[in-house]
Every structure is written in structure tokens, then in C-alpha cells.
PDB file of C-alpha atoms in Angstrom:
ATOM      1  CA  UNK A   1       0.000   0.000   0.000  1.00  0.00           C
ATOM      2  CA  UNK A   2       1.243   3.474  -0.879  1.00  0.00           C
ATOM      3  CA  UNK A   3      -0.330   6.558   0.620  1.00  0.00           C
ATOM      4  CA  UNK A   4      -0.752   9.302  -1.967  1.00  0.00           C
ATOM      5  CA  UNK A   5      -2.790  11.917  -0.079  1.00  0.00           C
ATOM      6  CA  UNK A   6      -4.433  12.506   3.280  1.00  0.00           C
ATOM      7  CA  UNK A   7      -7.188  15.012   3.938  1.00  0.00           C
ATOM      8  CA  UNK A   8      -8.535  16.125   7.320  1.00  0.00           C
ATOM      9  CA  UNK A   9     -11.760  18.037   7.788  1.00  0.00           C
ATOM     10  CA  UNK A  10     -12.846  19.511  11.099  1.00  0.00           C
ATOM     11  CA  UNK A  11     -10.113  17.847  13.133  1.00  0.00           C
ATOM     12  CA  UNK A  12      -8.522  19.541  16.144  1.00  0.00           C
ATOM     13  CA  UNK A  13      -6.796  22.751  15.069  1.00  0.00           C
ATOM     14  CA  UNK A  14      -8.411  22.479  11.636  1.00  0.00           C
ATOM     15  CA  UNK A  15     -11.873  23.263  13.040  1.00  0.00           C
ATOM     16  CA  UNK A  16     -14.243  24.109  10.211  1.00  0.00           C
ATOM     17  CA  UNK A  17     -11.409  23.681   7.694  1.00  0.00           C
ATOM     18  CA  UNK A  18      -9.889  21.062   5.436  1.00  0.00           C
ATOM     19  CA  UNK A  19      -6.157  20.402   5.523  1.00  0.00           C
ATOM     20  CA  UNK A  20      -4.528  18.192   2.891  1.00  0.00           C
ATOM     21  CA  UNK A  21      -1.156  16.683   2.157  1.00  0.00           C
ATOM     22  CA  UNK A  22      -1.087  15.442  -1.421  1.00  0.00           C
ATOM     23  CA  UNK A  23       1.272  14.401  -4.187  1.00  0.00           C
ATOM     24  CA  UNK A  24       2.999  12.002  -1.814  1.00  0.00           C
ATOM     25  CA  UNK A  25       5.501  10.121  -3.944  1.00  0.00           C
ATOM     26  CA  UNK A  26       7.343   6.855  -3.574  1.00  0.00           C
ATOM     27  CA  UNK A  27      10.088   6.578  -0.991  1.00  0.00           C
ATOM     28  CA  UNK A  28      10.364   8.409   2.291  1.00  0.00           C
ATOM     29  CA  UNK A  29       8.221  11.465   2.944  1.00  0.00           C
ATOM     30  CA  UNK A  30       9.248  13.842   5.714  1.00  0.00           C
ATOM     31  CA  UNK A  31       6.879  16.332   7.336  1.00  0.00           C
ATOM     32  CA  UNK A  32       8.916  19.216   8.636  1.00  0.00           C
ATOM     33  CA  UNK A  33       7.200  22.159  10.291  1.00  0.00           C
ATOM     34  CA  UNK A  34       7.547  23.943  13.638  1.00  0.00           C
ATOM     35  CA  UNK A  35       5.626  22.765  16.699  1.00  0.00           C
ATOM     36  CA  UNK A  36       1.830  23.221  16.674  1.00  0.00           C
ATOM     37  CA  UNK A  37       1.491  23.094  12.872  1.00  0.00           C
ATOM     38  CA  UNK A  38      -0.552  19.860  12.916  1.00  0.00           C
ATOM     39  CA  UNK A  39       1.968  17.113  12.162  1.00  0.00           C
ATOM     40  CA  UNK A  40       0.788  14.890  15.023  1.00  0.00           C
ATOM     41  CA  UNK A  41      -2.817  15.633  14.121  1.00  0.00           C
ATOM     42  CA  UNK A  42      -2.265  14.105  10.687  1.00  0.00           C
ATOM     43  CA  UNK A  43      -0.709  10.977  12.199  1.00  0.00           C
ATOM     44  CA  UNK A  44      -3.449  10.602  14.831  1.00  0.00           C
ATOM     45  CA  UNK A  45      -6.122  10.974  12.131  1.00  0.00           C
ATOM     46  CA  UNK A  46      -4.368   8.382   9.961  1.00  0.00           C
ATOM     47  CA  UNK A  47      -4.268   5.987  12.914  1.00  0.00           C
ATOM     48  CA  UNK A  48      -7.979   6.553  13.581  1.00  0.00           C
ATOM     49  CA  UNK A  49      -8.860   5.876   9.949  1.00  0.00           C
ATOM     50  CA  UNK A  50      -7.265   2.445  10.154  1.00  0.00           C
ATOM     51  CA  UNK A  51      -8.044   1.450  13.741  1.00  0.00           C
ATOM     52  CA  UNK A  52     -11.171   3.271  14.980  1.00  0.00           C
ATOM     53  CA  UNK A  53     -14.600   2.157  13.792  1.00  0.00           C
ATOM     54  CA  UNK A  54     -16.737   4.863  12.194  1.00  0.00           C
ATOM     55  CA  UNK A  55     -19.396   4.391  14.893  1.00  0.00           C
ATOM     56  CA  UNK A  56     -16.749   4.599  17.603  1.00  0.00           C
ATOM     57  CA  UNK A  57     -17.052   7.124  20.396  1.00  0.00           C
ATOM     58  CA  UNK A  58     -13.913   6.232  22.344  1.00  0.00           C
ATOM     59  CA  UNK A  59     -11.647   8.887  23.773  1.00  0.00           C
ATOM     60  CA  UNK A  60      -9.302   8.586  20.775  1.00  0.00           C
ATOM     61  CA  UNK A  61     -12.146   9.551  18.424  1.00  0.00           C
ATOM     62  CA  UNK A  62     -13.370  12.368  20.654  1.00  0.00           C
ATOM     63  CA  UNK A  63      -9.793  13.672  20.863  1.00  0.00           C
ATOM     64  CA  UNK A  64      -9.927  14.358  17.104  1.00  0.00           C
ATOM     65  CA  UNK A  65     -12.927  16.652  17.503  1.00  0.00           C
ATOM     66  CA  UNK A  66     -12.106  20.371  17.680  1.00  0.00           C
ATOM     67  CA  UNK A  67     -13.153  22.322  20.783  1.00  0.00           C
ATOM     68  CA  UNK A  68     -15.881  23.986  18.697  1.00  0.00           C
ATOM     69  CA  UNK A  69     -17.438  20.547  18.089  1.00  0.00           C
ATOM     70  CA  UNK A  70     -18.574  18.961  14.850  1.00  0.00           C
ATOM     71  CA  UNK A  71     -17.842  15.711  13.098  1.00  0.00           C
ATOM     72  CA  UNK A  72     -14.209  14.841  12.389  1.00  0.00           C
ATOM     73  CA  UNK A  73     -13.540  13.421   8.900  1.00  0.00           C
ATOM     74  CA  UNK A  74     -10.493  11.779   7.336  1.00  0.00           C
ATOM     75  CA  UNK A  75      -9.917  10.764   3.717  1.00  0.00           C
ATOM     76  CA  UNK A  76      -6.937   8.862   2.385  1.00  0.00           C
ATOM     77  CA  UNK A  77      -5.914   8.173  -1.212  1.00  0.00           C
ATOM     78  CA  UNK A  78      -3.918   4.963  -1.547  1.00  0.00           C
ATOM     79  CA  UNK A  79      -2.431   2.830  -4.285  1.00  0.00           C
ATOM     80  CA  UNK A  80      -2.800  -0.935  -4.025  1.00  0.00           C
ATOM     81  CA  UNK A  81      -1.864  -3.580  -6.600  1.00  0.00           C
ATOM     82  CA  UNK A  82      -5.565  -3.544  -7.630  1.00  0.00           C
ATOM     83  CA  UNK A  83      -5.569   0.230  -8.291  1.00  0.00           C
ATOM     84  CA  UNK A  84      -6.120   3.561  -6.551  1.00  0.00           C
ATOM     85  CA  UNK A  85      -8.710   3.865  -3.800  1.00  0.00           C
ATOM     86  CA  UNK A  86     -10.059   6.565  -1.505  1.00  0.00           C
ATOM     87  CA  UNK A  87     -10.858   5.631   2.088  1.00  0.00           C
ATOM     88  CA  UNK A  88     -13.190   7.989   3.941  1.00  0.00           C
ATOM     89  CA  UNK A  89     -14.399   8.028   7.538  1.00  0.00           C
ATOM     90  CA  UNK A  90     -16.583  10.359   9.539  1.00  0.00           C
ATOM     91  CA  UNK A  91     -17.193  10.016  13.282  1.00  0.00           C
ATOM     92  CA  UNK A  92     -19.701  11.159  15.901  1.00  0.00           C
ATOM     93  CA  UNK A  93     -22.354  13.008  13.846  1.00  0.00           C
ATOM     94  CA  UNK A  94     -23.733  10.967  10.918  1.00  0.00           C
ATOM     95  CA  UNK A  95     -20.869   8.461  11.173  1.00  0.00           C
ATOM     96  CA  UNK A  96     -19.867   6.742   7.958  1.00  0.00           C
ATOM     97  CA  UNK A  97     -17.103   4.766   6.295  1.00  0.00           C
ATOM     98  CA  UNK A  98     -16.690   4.534   2.518  1.00  0.00           C
ATOM     99  CA  UNK A  99     -14.275   3.085   0.017  1.00  0.00           C
ATOM    100  CA  UNK A 100     -14.249   4.645  -3.447  1.00  0.00           C
ATOM    101  CA  UNK A 101     -12.636   3.541  -6.669  1.00  0.00           C
ATOM    102  CA  UNK A 102     -12.657   6.083  -9.509  1.00  0.00           C
ATOM    103  CA  UNK A 103     -15.191   8.143  -7.549  1.00  0.00           C
ATOM    104  CA  UNK A 104     -17.639   5.232  -7.267  1.00  0.00           C
ATOM    105  CA  UNK A 105     -18.516   3.817  -3.824  1.00  0.00           C
ATOM    106  CA  UNK A 106     -17.494   0.149  -3.715  1.00  0.00           C
ATOM    107  CA  UNK A 107     -17.978  -0.447   0.036  1.00  0.00           C
ATOM    108  CA  UNK A 108     -19.855   1.416   2.738  1.00  0.00           C
ATOM    109  CA  UNK A 109     -20.046   1.379   6.540  1.00  0.00           C
ATOM    110  CA  UNK A 110     -19.413  -2.131   7.977  1.00  0.00           C
ATOM    111  CA  UNK A 111     -18.375  -3.487   4.577  1.00  0.00           C
ATOM    112  CA  UNK A 112     -15.876  -0.611   4.280  1.00  0.00           C
ATOM    113  CA  UNK A 113     -14.543  -1.386   7.768  1.00  0.00           C
ATOM    114  CA  UNK A 114     -13.999  -5.023   6.709  1.00  0.00           C
ATOM    115  CA  UNK A 115     -12.260  -3.811   3.534  1.00  0.00           C
ATOM    116  CA  UNK A 116      -9.867  -1.659   5.603  1.00  0.00           C
ATOM    117  CA  UNK A 117      -9.239  -4.552   8.020  1.00  0.00           C
ATOM    118  CA  UNK A 118      -8.334  -6.768   5.061  1.00  0.00           C
ATOM    119  CA  UNK A 119      -5.761  -4.375   3.581  1.00  0.00           C
ATOM    120  CA  UNK A 120      -4.000  -3.889   6.924  1.00  0.00           C
ATOM    121  CA  UNK A 121      -4.127  -7.603   7.708  1.00  0.00           C
ATOM    122  CA  UNK A 122      -6.321  -7.329  10.783  1.00  0.00           C
TER     123      UNK A 122
END
């Protein structure tokens, strides 16, 4: 699996905003910014996408929510041997999980969670 882009919406310091890292190439990618720019936020959101269920309300999910409230969302573009896919999760308010291929939804909610589990070998 190769990560190509990650997008956060309404997560922690990005309250009411979308932050994106894209055009991630092959090899090693280094995120280099001063403290409090959101580097850890991106890694925590990535971890939640893979390991927290979309209906989850655990402390790790609630920790993604900005102080102003709202539903945290994470999207990830990945390359697999089968092609390019977009993984999307939303927690707390109208929770959802989706897998898209070429813009078309191929798995949703529990089926999407199973799809993610399969690609990470869980």
C-alpha cells in the first residue's frame, strides 16, 4: 500500500477547515514544520482511519474533535496492486465509512470497515 494523499476536515486545530497533504511520492516522505502546525494531528487521524470504527465514540475519536465541536472526517488516497482507492471516515455526527474507486462507492459502513481490516491484515 502506498499513501498518496491525506485530507482532514474539522479535526482539532483544523476546526471548520480542510487540511490536505497530497502528491505524496514513492520513498520516504518527511513532514517538517515547527511545533503546533498539525503534524501529530495528521498521524493521529491516519491511525484513527485504520483502527477506529466509524461508529466509535472512544476517547481517541473524541480527541480528534475540535473544541468547537462537529464531526471529524479523514480521507486517504492509496495505491494498491488492484488500483487507486479513496478511504473515507466520519465520526460522531452521521458516522460513515466509505471506500471509493474512480469516484464510485465500492464499500460502505461495515463493509468498508472489513475492507480496511483486510488491507491492513487485521
